[in-house]
Amino acid sequence: MTDERFYPPINFASLDAHASAFETARVVVLPVPYDSTVTARAGTRDGPQAIIEASADMELYDVGVGLEPYRHGIHTMPELAPHTGSPEAMIDRIEEVVGELLDAGKFVVTLGGEHTVAVGAVRAHAKRTPGLSVLAFDAHSDLRDSYLDSHYNHACTLRRAHEVAPVTQVGLRSASAEDAALIRDERLGFYSPSALRDAGAQAVVERLSDDVYITIDLDCFDPSEMAAVGTPEPGGLHWDEVSALLTAVNRTKRVVGFDLTELSPSLGPRSCAQLAAKLAYRLIGLALGPVE
Amino acid sequence: MTDERFYPPINFASLDAHASAFETARVVVLPVPYDSTVTARAGTRDGPQAIIEASADMELYDVGVGLEPYRHGIHTMPELAPHTGSPEAMIDRIEEVVGELLDAGKFVVTLGGEHTVAVGAVRAHAKRTPGLSVLAFDAHSDLRDSYLDSHYNHACTLRRAHEVAPVTQVGLRSASAEDAALIRDERLGFYSPSALRDAGAQAVVERLSDDVYITIDLDCFDPSEMAAVGTPEPGGLHWDEVSALLTAVNRTKRVVGFDLTELSPSLGPRSCAQLAAKLAYRLIGLALGPVE
Amino acid sequence: MTDERFYPPINFASLDAHASAFETARVVVLPVPYDSTVTARAGTRDGPQAIIEASADMELYDVGVGLEPYRHGIHTMPELAPHTGSPEAMIDRIEEVVGELLDAGKFVVTLGGEHTVAVGAVRAHAKRTPGLSVLAFDAHSDLRDSYLDSHYNHACTLRRAHEVAPVTQVGLRSASAEDAALIRDERLGFYSPSALRDAGAQAVVERLSDDVYITIDLDCFDPSEMAAVGTPEPGGLHWDEVSALLTAVNRTKRVVGFDLTELSPSLGPRSCAQLAAKLAYRLIGLALGPVE
Amino acid sequence: MTDERFYPPINFASLDAHASAFETARVVVLPVPYDSTVTARAGTRDGPQAIIEASADMELYDVGVGLEPYRHGIHTMPELAPHTGSPEAMIDRIEEVVGELLDAGKFVVTLGGEHTVAVGAVRAHAKRTPGLSVLAFDAHSDLRDSYLDSHYNHACTLRRAHEVAPVTQVGLRSASAEDAALIRDERLGFYSPSALRDAGAQAVVERLSDDVYITIDLDCFDPSEMAAVGTPEPGGLHWDEVSALLTAVNRTKRVVGFDLTELSPSLGPRSCAQLAAKLAYRLIGLALGPVE
Amino acid sequence: MTDERFYPPINFASLDAHASAFETARVVVLPVPYDSTVTARAGTRDGPQAIIEASADMELYDVGVGLEPYRHGIHTMPELAPHTGSPEAMIDRIEEVVGELLDAGKFVVTLGGEHTVAVGAVRAHAKRTPGLSVLAFDAHSDLRDSYLDSHYNHACTLRRAHEVAPVTQVGLRSASAEDAALIRDERLGFYSPSALRDAGAQAVVERLSDDVYITIDLDCFDPSEMAAVGTPEPGGLHWDEVSALLTAVNRTKRVVGFDLTELSPSLGPRSCAQLAAKLAYRLIGLALGPVE
Amino acid sequence: MTDERFYPPINFASLDAHASAFETARVVVLPVPYDSTVTARAGTRDGPQAIIEASADMELYDVGVGLEPYRHGIHTMPELAPHTGSPEAMIDRIEEVVGELLDAGKFVVTLGGEHTVAVGAVRAHAKRTPGLSVLAFDAHSDLRDSYLDSHYNHACTLRRAHEVAPVTQVGLRSASAEDAALIRDERLGFYSPSALRDAGAQAVVERLSDDVYITIDLDCFDPSEMAAVGTPEPGGLHWDEVSALLTAVNRTKRVVGFDLTELSPSLGPRSCAQLAAKLAYRLIGLALGPVE
């Protein structure tokens, strides 16, 4: 029984003990406060906590989709500790932990940290879901094979992901000349915001296989809505567009998991964490639908 | 005679003694730095001063409406002191002071502070204007009967207002399951941004009676334009939309007073106070029109 | 068994499940994020969380006293929800909850929130400890009987406390003329920093009874070390002085509980939360000594 | 030969010694950290450095135009020192230095500082380019002949510019009654954002002569994208609109130089400097096209 | 009669109409938000307002000196507008206005703005007080004859002051080689903090004539207590030291006026404005003593 | 010849081309913006640039030691790029680069970045200076053999240093129980601030060998003077104490190089970078003395 004199404990969506118990929760939120390879501005390590704190201000009913996603049960893990030996070792740890959660039958929401953490999450999902495809929201192409002496630098995230599952990307507005050539030559499905608007959400959906993993680098958004990222790029996606695309994807595909990364809270107003929390909550609702 | 070597004193629109004298002013700005019941982030007590300071940077000519609203005379009151005995006592004080100003023939602009201050202002206007209706700009439904042990919590604002004058709301994108059911069951005129875009401004105007009080919780705006609020919600209204709706309302209705609340200056860039100041000035111009 | 791949959960001192279990913990930390009556700058509601977060960066061994205070067990409660009906109702709630914890045999550490929360904590302790005296650290005299229409305004804290247990105060450098006269006329033991330096810690200790409750308004510190308070006053106490006085008190008196209030994190650098966390941890160590 | 163990030196676009050498560079970036006459909030003196630092995070390939503008060579000058004798003397210095660079055959990009610095740059270009016209991006009309006792106050910038080359302006949403009358009476080409949207970019282009100097006060942008300016005005231009207009201008006109002013970094998130850097880089690419 | 439902208007010490009326006030506070020649970080233009706002949090009784200085009456002028023609013209304006106030029999407290504003104030006082000497608190020697092409740059302040009245300085810890040589060669009374501690306050007092003007650049303080200045220097003076020296000076000399400059509020915590307000209030009390 | 119309380029102490040329400079400043293993708050990667920028505000004459240290010539290197493969690889790179500079006859000043970078610098110096000892300024013992899966975590810095040269430490006020036991058992020369005050600077000097490397973690300072560090600890050293100890060391020992680390600029006011810059400049002056 809840003691009304107290606030609920700190967890995603500020849920009571019942709704957030690991055993019965369909969803597990995994905070990964890791930002070792970021080269511009640091601070994504504070992202997971900021998102979780912001989630306490949400109504549990999502008026945008007409659902109460928390009814699936959402458990929030303690923060994954960084392996400071090397980025590679940290990616391995993430893959291992996400894999254990998947094997326990959970729907895993990974909160970064830098975008690199997605590599571990994608690998864990790809290993367990044959034919998986990846939908990436990002402002950058991130297709470098190696950067600053590492294959696991955040600038290589989509290259690493693409090695285990085909990547479709939206939000592109920054790419090296080499990345741009690669996209052109290999006809990769990388969409700038205007390309997305021209092609329509359905064109993106059709590039995906039945089972989809979604990786969201929050810099896909326009900096007006999401300034709290290390390398903001003008001319990005807007909330309504992202929300509409996620709705379209979930209409015909099965989303098996997702991550939300690169929130660097001190670089923008608190509304950024709020957006991130609401985005995660909405995507849980869209992916899992109403409780039967 | 003005001494050009000095800036004007600090008041709304930075007016000289002549244009800001109480006796001759048609408009009175009432700052209410009260934020006792806010549960998320504090700071709306700093809102009125921030708006007044920002108003010094406006041109006195509003190029958007082609008027100089200050010619009606705008007097700025000293800040209303908080009654820290209880929120209810504070609401009573606001109703009392606003009422005195109305009885003195003034057009009252109340600057919050938390949205709760609107309850006092609405009551004072409703008591003096039979058939009054309320147009509310807000991201939240705020229809709870009681919250955190008080009927005067900021989450109950529109419920309290609705008790004395029918409320039409625009900007909705957050509601509890109970509030959402209430809106649906009682067919309340609560519009999300997309519902507003679909229905058009005129549909909203038609729900209003001849005399309208406008209450603006600044979180109605999209957080990209208004991050300086305690509970920002993505997907909000834009300046041009709000400005257009206000223009439409004033075309056929009589706006008898308004409030502007929930600016929490330290949570966003200074441009937020600027927007709030300009919004208040524009609404004065729209409501009172050119000086005859 | 602890999974080394994860950080400990969020609680005071970042303790594992064993060291932070309610049942076995000798110490209970009670966060009270309440700041309803503060008249200057808001934000103390964010104090408890900031202190708890900062406490994760402490070593569990306190090199200054040569102890590991956490070995007594420290449980962190969820945040006490504000009663927004009135300050008086909130004080009652605090007294009630602290009383329940005391009756359960706990040593209670109350983290504010505004200084007013101390009134509830002092009352709960005084009711259970005959002959209790209070040692207050504060920059202000806080002896007003009523302020801004309330007897429970933060400017009345020490007046309310003094009604249930005699108060000795240190750190004074701001008082109304009336408060100053009261102190002089009633020969209250209120010490400015220089008076404390002149008299010596022992003189303060001798004013106290055997059982002492300590209430700390963090503005007792010099603003150079503690800028994150609403009404900083230059010329305050320094860490070494406060630490030395606390050591002296604990040498001959029994400290039965304490509170730490008025941290408003956004008003100063993060080092302020760090100081507060370390102060609380040290005082736990001093009050309870080594585990037998 | 570059030592890969080191980052490139600090200059615009973070170019190596070869690409940034003065002798071979087609483009020279001139930082002018001057903000002496700004009357609202200070801080534009920090603008040039913020833009240059932000430029290090850009890819050298601009995916939006499909070019690598740096291949023209871009040299960054040391910061121009302020002449604190008078604004007039400083404008003279800017005209002198820009003139010397033009005479050396360079394409000059002046980074303010307050918008006043544009007066020196415009004069230097107008003197060397008969028939020059000016395209100004600005939220304000800035047509006062004198302000606060100076003809070189930032509120007089476009008046001073207009004296040496006809000015077409876009982004207008703030003007004094006198400025508005002047625009109306003299049929000046000053476009509010909605007027620009109605008329179309081509209408603006047609007002320009063959040789165009572009002066950009960053407050032309909507504050949601550019909060870091001293006098933000709601309802401004968006990145895609500005980018499209610049593209249209360069399609048929020769842009002979430009400035970018009024970034006051501490007033908004870092994404503002990022936008400014990318805008400058894009405009270099548009003006100079591919390297032959 | 005061309406208790409202806060007092915004003025120094937050005084009611009676205590702040110009006619009866012995003291006039003159805010000069001017920072045109500062070369490092801008922002002292926001200093006067920050000090005035902070002064509202002071008790009107100064417990440190046992007085209520406001009983002399303190009137706050509107802000002096900047003359943006040249620094010299602005200094002339300050001298003119301060002179008018002195001729009206007022005790003038000038709030900067940059330290340069002191030149105008010193000149006005020196012209009316034969034999005046100046006591300067400053971290820097500020003895350059000219800097960045101006004789009125803030780096020349004490040189300009010394030309009209002999300057004794305390707090020195930064000087050019030339300034250091000048101090040594001309045996100027410039004291570093440690020199002041060695010599004692009385040695400084003895260098002064009977009538003393005090000019305070807030960077005289240690940055731990006063970070909100453009060029902080470690190893500065502490509150108790400054307070003690001011007390010593007023014991045997007549202080005829003073200024307080260089507060740049956004560069440090709000406690800095609090210190400045309290310092001004204390110095008023010390200079004028109890009301007879 | 210098063009007086421009500021000098950005380098340590803002020196002209002559005084900062690599070939003739006795001193080389090496910025290492690396913060990969920091576990609390990130941001030390911004430290080197902040220190270099702050150094532009220093007078070139250090009035505290009566010298112009820049006359030895001070060259500032471009920033060392992070090796994101692993911390170990980065330490190797630092050792390599510092070694090359030492072999070129330079006095190397390494600016971190996290304290870990000192390991590379110490190794390079120890390899070239038989009998070297290390004087460490730090709040923490940093003697862990491994932390978060790495031997090169910042919590292991002094353990790694101690392996190649005996370490004497001052400023200690945080240690794990294990570290504290190690210090006690091995009688390591680790001094808390009060132990240093009791023993006197000379006692510390006597523990050192003739050739000394100095490593400074800026958290040795009291947070009142240095809030801009990730893990501030109350009760630290003051500027005058650190300055005095450095003077004492240089009186009888030869300082062969030093580093300055852990400045995380956004965590405190700008005065922190100012202190760091002045400390580096003073230590250069003390180590190299007057130019012969």
PDB file of C-alpha atoms in Angstrom, chain F residues 51-184:
ATOM      1  CA  ILE F  51      43.396  28.435 -18.827  1.00  0.00           C
ATOM      2  CA  ILE F  52      44.977  29.733 -22.005  1.00  0.00           C
ATOM      3  CA  GLU F  53      42.137  32.182 -22.572  1.00  0.00           C
ATOM      4  CA  ALA F  54      42.287  33.365 -18.983  1.00  0.00           C
ATOM      5  CA  SER F  55      46.030  33.901 -19.277  1.00  0.00           C
ATOM      6  CA  ALA F  56      45.367  36.728 -21.725  1.00  0.00           C
ATOM      7  CA  ASP F  57      44.047  38.823 -18.834  1.00  0.00           C
ATOM      8  CA  MET F  58      47.244  38.550 -16.793  1.00  0.00           C
ATOM      9  CA  GLU F  59      49.806  41.303 -16.671  1.00  0.00           C
ATOM     10  CA  LEU F  60      53.087  39.910 -18.014  1.00  0.00           C
ATOM     11  CA  TYR F  61      54.786  41.227 -14.906  1.00  0.00           C
ATOM     12  CA  ASP F  62      54.048  39.048 -11.878  1.00  0.00           C
ATOM     13  CA  VAL F  63      53.930  41.531  -9.040  1.00  0.00           C
ATOM     14  CA  GLY F  64      53.979  38.680  -6.517  1.00  0.00           C
ATOM     15  CA  VAL F  65      57.471  37.561  -7.482  1.00  0.00           C
ATOM     16  CA  GLY F  66      58.721  40.708  -9.174  1.00  0.00           C
ATOM     17  CA  LEU F  67      59.509  38.988 -12.462  1.00  0.00           C
ATOM     18  CA  GLU F  68      58.430  38.852 -16.091  1.00  0.00           C
ATOM     19  CA  PRO F  69      58.491  35.085 -16.633  1.00  0.00           C
ATOM     20  CA  TYR F  70      57.522  35.372 -20.285  1.00  0.00           C
ATOM     21  CA  ARG F  71      60.982  36.659 -21.074  1.00  0.00           C
ATOM     22  CA  HIS F  72      62.159  33.036 -21.115  1.00  0.00           C
ATOM     23  CA  GLY F  73      59.889  32.549 -24.114  1.00  0.00           C
ATOM     24  CA  ILE F  74      56.742  30.480 -23.819  1.00  0.00           C
ATOM     25  CA  HIS F  75      55.471  28.448 -26.742  1.00  0.00           C
ATOM     26  CA  THR F  76      51.991  26.967 -26.709  1.00  0.00           C
ATOM     27  CA  MET F  77      51.511  23.698 -28.588  1.00  0.00           C
ATOM     28  CA  PRO F  78      48.279  22.782 -30.365  1.00  0.00           C
ATOM     29  CA  GLU F  79      46.047  20.543 -28.288  1.00  0.00           C
ATOM     30  CA  LEU F  80      47.091  16.919 -27.997  1.00  0.00           C
ATOM     31  CA  ALA F  81      44.381  14.771 -29.582  1.00  0.00           C
ATOM     32  CA  PRO F  82      42.824  12.052 -27.441  1.00  0.00           C
ATOM     33  CA  HIS F  83      43.638   8.465 -28.240  1.00  0.00           C
ATOM     34  CA  THR F  84      40.227   6.945 -27.746  1.00  0.00           C
ATOM     35  CA  GLY F  85      41.451   3.364 -28.025  1.00  0.00           C
ATOM     36  CA  SER F  86      42.247   3.124 -24.315  1.00  0.00           C
ATOM     37  CA  PRO F  87      43.522   5.266 -21.442  1.00  0.00           C
ATOM     38  CA  GLU F  88      46.763   3.333 -21.497  1.00  0.00           C
ATOM     39  CA  ALA F  89      47.399   4.236 -25.127  1.00  0.00           C
ATOM     40  CA  MET F  90      46.724   7.879 -24.300  1.00  0.00           C
ATOM     41  CA  ILE F  91      49.174   7.846 -21.395  1.00  0.00           C
ATOM     42  CA  ASP F  92      51.781   6.402 -23.754  1.00  0.00           C
ATOM     43  CA  ARG F  93      51.151   9.209 -26.223  1.00  0.00           C
ATOM     44  CA  ILE F  94      51.578  11.835 -23.525  1.00  0.00           C
ATOM     45  CA  GLU F  95      54.795  10.258 -22.324  1.00  0.00           C
ATOM     46  CA  GLU F  96      56.067  10.178 -25.891  1.00  0.00           C
ATOM     47  CA  VAL F  97      55.272  13.802 -26.666  1.00  0.00           C
ATOM     48  CA  VAL F  98      56.520  15.168 -23.359  1.00  0.00           C
ATOM     49  CA  GLY F  99      59.693  13.131 -23.863  1.00  0.00           C
ATOM     50  CA  GLU F 100      60.267  14.639 -27.291  1.00  0.00           C
ATOM     51  CA  LEU F 101      59.893  18.125 -25.857  1.00  0.00           C
ATOM     52  CA  LEU F 102      62.271  17.385 -22.991  1.00  0.00           C
ATOM     53  CA  ASP F 103      64.792  15.995 -25.457  1.00  0.00           C
ATOM     54  CA  ALA F 104      64.492  19.292 -27.336  1.00  0.00           C
ATOM     55  CA  GLY F 105      65.601  21.040 -24.160  1.00  0.00           C
ATOM     56  CA  LYS F 106      62.247  22.480 -23.177  1.00  0.00           C
ATOM     57  CA  PHE F 107      60.701  23.082 -19.753  1.00  0.00           C
ATOM     58  CA  VAL F 108      57.325  21.416 -20.176  1.00  0.00           C
ATOM     59  CA  VAL F 109      54.082  22.639 -18.619  1.00  0.00           C
ATOM     60  CA  THR F 110      51.323  20.081 -19.157  1.00  0.00           C
ATOM     61  CA  LEU F 111      47.776  21.383 -18.881  1.00  0.00           C
ATOM     62  CA  GLY F 112      45.050  18.756 -18.273  1.00  0.00           C
ATOM     63  CA  GLY F 113      42.538  17.375 -18.692  1.00  0.00           C
ATOM     64  CA  GLU F 114      42.025  14.838 -15.981  1.00  0.00           C
ATOM     65  CA  HIS F 115      44.771  14.134 -13.469  1.00  0.00           C
ATOM     66  CA  THR F 116      45.611  10.876 -15.251  1.00  0.00           C
ATOM     67  CA  VAL F 117      47.567  12.816 -17.851  1.00  0.00           C
ATOM     68  CA  ALA F 118      50.171  13.426 -15.157  1.00  0.00           C
ATOM     69  CA  VAL F 119      51.185   9.766 -15.337  1.00  0.00           C
ATOM     70  CA  GLY F 120      52.557  10.226 -18.850  1.00  0.00           C
ATOM     71  CA  ALA F 121      54.334  13.436 -17.915  1.00  0.00           C
ATOM     72  CA  VAL F 122      55.854  11.993 -14.732  1.00  0.00           C
ATOM     73  CA  ARG F 123      57.130   8.958 -16.618  1.00  0.00           C
ATOM     74  CA  ALA F 124      58.771  11.091 -19.283  1.00  0.00           C
ATOM     75  CA  HIS F 125      60.518  13.204 -16.662  1.00  0.00           C
ATOM     76  CA  ALA F 126      61.498  10.280 -14.424  1.00  0.00           C
ATOM     77  CA  LYS F 127      63.096   8.447 -17.322  1.00  0.00           C
ATOM     78  CA  ARG F 128      65.323  11.452 -17.977  1.00  0.00           C
ATOM     79  CA  THR F 129      66.008  12.601 -14.415  1.00  0.00           C
ATOM     80  CA  PRO F 130      67.545   9.993 -12.114  1.00  0.00           C
ATOM     81  CA  GLY F 131      66.532  10.499  -8.498  1.00  0.00           C
ATOM     82  CA  LEU F 132      63.478  12.541  -9.361  1.00  0.00           C
ATOM     83  CA  SER F 133      60.860  13.059  -6.669  1.00  0.00           C
ATOM     84  CA  VAL F 134      57.265  14.173  -7.125  1.00  0.00           C
ATOM     85  CA  LEU F 135      55.375  16.810  -5.187  1.00  0.00           C
ATOM     86  CA  ALA F 136      51.638  16.324  -5.650  1.00  0.00           C
ATOM     87  CA  PHE F 137      48.899  18.803  -4.759  1.00  0.00           C
ATOM     88  CA  ASP F 138      45.629  16.938  -4.439  1.00  0.00           C
ATOM     89  CA  ALA F 139      42.546  16.596  -2.254  1.00  0.00           C
ATOM     90  CA  HIS F 140      42.432  12.863  -2.795  1.00  0.00           C
ATOM     91  CA  SER F 141      44.898  10.100  -2.110  1.00  0.00           C
ATOM     92  CA  ASP F 142      44.456   8.550  -5.593  1.00  0.00           C
ATOM     93  CA  LEU F 143      46.406   5.454  -4.580  1.00  0.00           C
ATOM     94  CA  ARG F 144      44.084   2.755  -5.863  1.00  0.00           C
ATOM     95  CA  ASP F 145      45.866   0.132  -7.950  1.00  0.00           C
ATOM     96  CA  SER F 146      42.879  -0.250 -10.234  1.00  0.00           C
ATOM     97  CA  TYR F 147      39.462   1.342 -10.497  1.00  0.00           C
ATOM     98  CA  LEU F 148      36.517   0.680 -12.767  1.00  0.00           C
ATOM     99  CA  ASP F 149      38.512  -1.996 -14.568  1.00  0.00           C
ATOM    100  CA  SER F 150      41.528   0.158 -15.403  1.00  0.00           C
ATOM    101  CA  HIS F 151      44.984   0.779 -13.954  1.00  0.00           C
ATOM    102  CA  TYR F 152      44.891   4.166 -15.631  1.00  0.00           C
ATOM    103  CA  ASN F 153      41.748   5.500 -14.046  1.00  0.00           C
ATOM    104  CA  HIS F 154      42.147   8.952 -12.503  1.00  0.00           C
ATOM    105  CA  ALA F 155      41.722   7.378  -9.064  1.00  0.00           C
ATOM    106  CA  CYS F 156      45.045   5.573  -9.603  1.00  0.00           C
ATOM    107  CA  THR F 157      47.152   8.540 -10.601  1.00  0.00           C
ATOM    108  CA  LEU F 158      49.403   8.860  -7.592  1.00  0.00           C
ATOM    109  CA  ARG F 159      49.842   5.074  -7.359  1.00  0.00           C
ATOM    110  CA  ARG F 160      51.148   5.049 -10.924  1.00  0.00           C
ATOM    111  CA  ALA F 161      53.341   8.081 -10.266  1.00  0.00           C
ATOM    112  CA  HIS F 162      54.710   6.614  -7.064  1.00  0.00           C
ATOM    113  CA  GLU F 163      55.874   3.575  -9.020  1.00  0.00           C
ATOM    114  CA  VAL F 164      58.425   5.657 -10.923  1.00  0.00           C
ATOM    115  CA  ALA F 165      59.304   8.390  -8.403  1.00  0.00           C
ATOM    116  CA  PRO F 166      58.544   8.844  -4.697  1.00  0.00           C
ATOM    117  CA  VAL F 167      55.504  11.030  -4.153  1.00  0.00           C
ATOM    118  CA  THR F 168      54.970  13.593  -1.422  1.00  0.00           C
ATOM    119  CA  GLN F 169      51.440  14.917  -1.321  1.00  0.00           C
ATOM    120  CA  VAL F 170      49.738  17.958   0.192  1.00  0.00           C
ATOM    121  CA  GLY F 171      46.076  18.902   0.472  1.00  0.00           C
ATOM    122  CA  LEU F 172      44.685  15.499   1.453  1.00  0.00           C
ATOM    123  CA  ARG F 173      41.153  15.358   2.803  1.00  0.00           C
ATOM    124  CA  SER F 174      39.628  12.355   1.097  1.00  0.00           C
ATOM    125  CA  ALA F 175      40.875   8.775   1.089  1.00  0.00           C
ATOM    126  CA  SER F 176      39.406   5.308   1.030  1.00  0.00           C
ATOM    127  CA  ALA F 177      39.961   3.205   4.122  1.00  0.00           C
ATOM    128  CA  GLU F 178      42.494   1.175   2.128  1.00  0.00           C
ATOM    129  CA  ASP F 179      44.397   4.238   0.956  1.00  0.00           C
ATOM    130  CA  ALA F 180      44.419   5.649   4.471  1.00  0.00           C
ATOM    131  CA  ALA F 181      45.822   2.391   5.802  1.00  0.00           C
ATOM    132  CA  LEU F 182      48.480   2.326   3.084  1.00  0.00           C
ATOM    133  CA  ILE F 183      49.564   5.882   3.917  1.00  0.00           C
ATOM    134  CA  ARG F 184      49.765   5.019   7.594  1.00  0.00           C
TER     135      ARG F 184
END
